[in-house]
Coordinates of C-alpha atoms in Angstrom, one line a residue:
Chain A
X1305 CA 3.3 -89.1 -25.0
X1306 CA -0.3 -90.6 -25.0
X1307 CA -2.8 -89.7 -27.6
X1308 CA -5.5 -89.1 -24.9
X1309 CA -4.6 -86.7 -22.2
X1310 CA -5.3 -87.4 -18.5
X1311 CA -4.1 -85.8 -15.3
X1312 CA -1.3 -88.0 -13.8
X1313 CA -2.9 -87.9 -10.4
X1314 CA -6.1 -87.2 -8.4
X1315 CA -7.0 -87.5 -4.8
X1316 CA -9.9 -87.2 -2.4
X1317 CA -11.0 -88.2 1.1
X1318 CA -13.5 -91.0 1.8
X1319 CA -17.0 -89.9 0.8
X1320 CA -15.9 -87.2 -1.5
X1321 CA -16.6 -86.9 -5.2
X1322 CA -13.7 -86.8 -7.6
X1323 CA -13.6 -86.4 -11.4
X1324 CA -10.9 -87.4 -13.9
X1325 CA -10.7 -85.8 -17.3
X1326 CA -9.7 -87.3 -20.6
X1327 CA -9.0 -85.1 -23.6
X1328 CA -8.7 -86.3 -27.2
X1329 CA -9.4 -85.3 -30.8
X1330 CA -12.0 -85.5 -33.4
X1331 CA -10.6 -88.8 -34.8
X1332 CA -10.9 -90.6 -31.5
X1333 CA -13.2 -89.3 -28.8
X1334 CA -14.9 -87.0 -31.3
X1335 CA -16.1 -89.9 -33.4
X1336 CA -16.2 -92.9 -31.1
X1337 CA -17.3 -93.8 -27.7
X1338 CA -15.1 -93.7 -24.6
X1339 CA -14.3 -96.5 -22.2
X1340 CA -12.8 -96.3 -18.8
X1341 CA -10.7 -98.9 -17.1
X1342 CA -9.7 -99.4 -13.4
X1343 CA -6.4 -101.1 -12.7
X1344 CA -5.9 -102.1 -9.1
X1345 CA -2.2 -102.6 -8.0
X1346 CA -0.7 -105.8 -9.5
X1347 CA -3.8 -106.7 -11.5
X1348 CA -5.1 -106.6 -15.0
X1349 CA -7.3 -103.6 -16.2
X1350 CA -11.0 -104.0 -15.7
X1351 CA -13.7 -102.4 -17.8
X1352 CA -15.4 -99.7 -15.6
X1353 CA -17.4 -97.7 -18.1
X1354 CA -18.2 -98.4 -21.8
X1355 CA -20.0 -96.4 -24.4
X1356 CA -19.3 -93.1 -22.6
X1357 CA -21.6 -93.7 -19.6
X1358 CA -22.6 -97.4 -19.3
X1359 CA -21.6 -99.6 -16.4
X1360 CA -20.9 -103.3 -16.9
X1361 CA -22.8 -105.6 -14.5
X1362 CA -21.3 -105.4 -11.1
X1363 CA -19.8 -102.0 -11.3
X1364 CA -21.3 -99.8 -8.5
X1365 CA -23.4 -96.8 -9.6
X1366 CA -20.9 -94.6 -7.7
X1367 CA -18.9 -94.6 -11.0
X1368 CA -20.3 -92.6 -13.8
X1369 CA -19.0 -91.3 -17.2
X1370 CA -19.8 -88.5 -19.6
X1371 CA -18.6 -87.2 -22.9
X1372 CA -18.8 -83.9 -24.7
X1373 CA -17.2 -83.2 -28.0
X1374 CA -13.6 -84.4 -27.8
X1375 CA -13.4 -84.8 -24.0
X1376 CA -14.7 -87.2 -21.5
X1377 CA -14.7 -87.5 -17.8
X1378 CA -15.1 -90.2 -15.1
X1379 CA -16.7 -89.3 -11.8
X1380 CA -16.5 -91.3 -8.6
X1381 CA -18.8 -90.3 -5.8
X1382 CA -18.8 -91.6 -2.3
X1383 CA -15.1 -92.3 -2.5
X1384 CA -13.9 -95.4 -0.8
X1385 CA -10.4 -96.7 0.1
X1386 CA -10.8 -99.6 -2.3
X1387 CA -11.2 -97.1 -5.2
X1388 CA -7.4 -96.3 -4.9
X1389 CA -6.2 -97.4 -8.3
X1390 CA -5.0 -96.3 -11.7
X1391 CA -7.7 -95.2 -14.2
X1392 CA -7.4 -95.1 -17.9
X1393 CA -9.6 -93.7 -20.7
X1394 CA -9.6 -95.3 -24.1
X1395 CA -11.2 -94.9 -27.5
X1396 CA -10.7 -96.2 -31.1
X1397 CA -9.0 -93.8 -33.4
X1398 CA -10.5 -93.7 -36.9
X1399 CA -7.5 -92.0 -38.5
X1400 CA -4.7 -94.1 -36.9
X1401 CA -6.8 -97.4 -36.9
X1402 CA -5.6 -98.1 -33.4
X1403 CA -7.0 -98.2 -29.9
X1404 CA -5.6 -95.1 -28.0
X1405 CA -5.3 -94.8 -24.3
X1406 CA -4.8 -92.0 -21.8
X1407 CA -1.6 -92.0 -19.8
X1408 CA -3.5 -93.0 -16.7
X1409 CA -4.5 -91.2 -13.5
X1410 CA -3.4 -92.5 -10.2
X1411 CA -6.2 -92.0 -7.7
X1412 CA -5.2 -91.7 -4.0
X1413 CA -7.7 -91.9 -1.2
X1414 CA -6.4 -89.7 1.6
Chain B
X112 CA -17.3 -117.5 -17.0
X113 CA -15.2 -115.7 -19.5
X114 CA -11.5 -116.5 -19.1
X115 CA -8.4 -115.5 -21.0
X116 CA -5.1 -117.0 -20.1
X117 CA -1.8 -115.8 -21.6
X118 CA 1.5 -117.7 -21.7
X119 CA 4.8 -117.6 -23.4
X120 CA 6.5 -114.7 -21.7
X121 CA 10.0 -114.8 -20.4
X122 CA 13.5 -113.4 -20.7
X123 CA 14.9 -112.9 -24.2
X124 CA 18.0 -111.1 -25.6
X125 CA 17.7 -108.1 -27.8
X126 CA 17.1 -109.2 -31.4
X127 CA 15.5 -112.4 -30.3
X128 CA 12.0 -113.8 -30.8
X129 CA 9.1 -114.9 -28.6
X130 CA 5.6 -116.2 -29.3
X131 CA 2.9 -115.4 -26.9
X132 CA -0.4 -117.4 -26.6
X133 CA -3.8 -116.6 -25.2
X134 CA -6.3 -119.4 -24.7
X135 CA -9.9 -118.4 -24.1
X136 CA -13.0 -120.0 -22.7
X137 CA -16.5 -119.1 -21.7
X138 CA -17.5 -117.4 -25.0
X139 CA -17.5 -118.1 -28.7
X140 CA -14.0 -117.1 -29.7
X141 CA -14.7 -116.9 -33.4
X142 CA -17.4 -114.2 -32.8
X143 CA -15.0 -111.6 -31.5
X144 CA -12.1 -109.3 -32.6
X145 CA -9.2 -109.8 -30.2
X146 CA -6.4 -107.5 -29.1
X147 CA -3.0 -107.5 -27.5
X148 CA -2.2 -104.6 -25.1
X149 CA 1.0 -104.1 -23.2
X150 CA 2.2 -102.2 -20.2
X151 CA 5.9 -101.4 -19.6
X152 CA 7.0 -101.5 -15.9
X153 CA 5.6 -98.5 -14.1
X154 CA 4.0 -97.2 -17.3
X155 CA 0.6 -96.9 -18.8
X156 CA -1.3 -99.1 -21.2
X157 CA -0.4 -99.3 -24.9
X158 CA -2.4 -101.2 -27.5
X159 CA -0.3 -103.4 -29.7
X160 CA -2.5 -105.1 -32.3
X161 CA -5.8 -106.6 -33.1
X162 CA -7.3 -109.2 -35.4
X163 CA -10.7 -109.7 -37.0
X164 CA -12.9 -112.8 -36.2
X165 CA -11.7 -114.7 -39.2
X166 CA -8.2 -113.3 -39.2
X167 CA -8.7 -111.4 -42.5
X168 CA -8.0 -108.0 -41.0
X169 CA -5.2 -107.0 -38.6
X170 CA -4.0 -103.7 -37.3
X171 CA -0.8 -102.8 -35.5
X172 CA 0.7 -99.8 -33.6
X173 CA 3.5 -98.3 -35.6
X174 CA 6.2 -99.2 -33.2
X175 CA 5.7 -103.0 -33.8
X176 CA 4.8 -103.0 -37.5
X177 CA 7.1 -105.4 -39.4
X178 CA 8.3 -107.0 -36.2
X179 CA 5.2 -108.4 -34.6
X180 CA 2.5 -110.6 -36.1
X181 CA -0.9 -111.3 -34.6
X182 CA -2.7 -114.5 -35.5
X183 CA -5.5 -116.8 -34.2
X184 CA -6.7 -120.4 -34.4
X185 CA -10.4 -120.4 -33.9
X186 CA -10.5 -124.2 -33.7
X187 CA -8.2 -124.0 -30.7
X188 CA -9.7 -120.9 -29.1
X189 CA -6.3 -119.3 -29.2
X190 CA -4.8 -116.0 -30.0
X191 CA -1.1 -115.5 -30.7
X192 CA 1.5 -112.8 -30.9
X193 CA 4.8 -113.6 -32.7
X194 CA 7.4 -111.1 -31.7
X195 CA 10.6 -110.8 -33.7
X196 CA 13.6 -108.4 -33.5
X197 CA 12.8 -107.7 -29.9
X198 CA 14.1 -104.5 -28.3
X199 CA 14.5 -103.4 -24.7
X200 CA 11.6 -101.1 -25.1
X201 CA 9.3 -104.1 -25.8
X202 CA 9.7 -105.1 -22.2
X203 CA 6.2 -105.2 -20.7
X204 CA 3.4 -107.2 -19.4
X205 CA 1.4 -108.3 -22.4
X206 CA -2.4 -108.7 -22.0
X207 CA -4.8 -110.3 -24.4
X208 CA -8.3 -108.7 -24.5
X209 CA -11.6 -109.4 -26.1
X210 CA -13.2 -106.7 -28.2
X211 CA -16.9 -106.2 -27.9
X212 CA -17.7 -104.8 -31.3
X213 CA -21.3 -103.8 -30.4
X214 CA -20.2 -101.1 -28.0
X215 CA -16.6 -100.9 -29.0
X216 CA -14.7 -101.8 -25.9
X217 CA -12.0 -104.2 -24.7
X218 CA -14.3 -105.8 -22.2
X219 CA -12.4 -108.8 -20.9
X220 CA -8.7 -109.1 -20.2
X221 CA -6.3 -111.9 -19.3
X222 CA -3.9 -111.7 -16.3
X223 CA -0.9 -110.9 -18.5
X224 CA 2.4 -112.4 -19.3
X225 CA 5.7 -110.7 -18.7
X226 CA 8.2 -110.2 -21.5
X227 CA 11.7 -109.0 -20.6
X228 CA 14.1 -108.1 -23.3
X229 CA 17.6 -107.8 -21.9
X230 CA 21.1 -109.1 -22.4

């Protein structure tokens, strides 16, 4: 059971916009920024969004993040086949003194 | 170019020990907190431990406390994870990751090393 809650799956057709939610608590998302990671099959996770809504260099602006209270979301617009991957949210938890992750959302491009 | 390269994984029997290493390059290692994160086969990501720049502070997930020890050698640009009393549920790919303290994120990851605990 992950500390952060994500839907196990999401899907969309090419060109569509999809969103993935991430729910936490006051001690993690409520007090700290949220990061999102993309993990393509057989590869290491890659930082996609940091500080709730910032994109590292090289990440397309089709990817965006937001946070409100103890929840966050990742939006992918103009969906492409190469976006098919697992997506994880993460935040530091001030009460547990650990990094906490969501269980991951498997995105399928139909 | 930032690079993190893990090694030391393998097959070990329950109750056994293993030491993982992570050698980094492309950044000033001693300026960063570092973490270990693991992923069991077909499962999600689980953070394991982290260590402060000078090694003075360390944090662990409850499931590994008392069994795993994180350490670092800044002169060798290396991060370690000593794993003792290994259990089947420790089977996973173990990643080392750099922590960017400024914006609180695990921003660079290695390719991972597989640890299999089985008799």
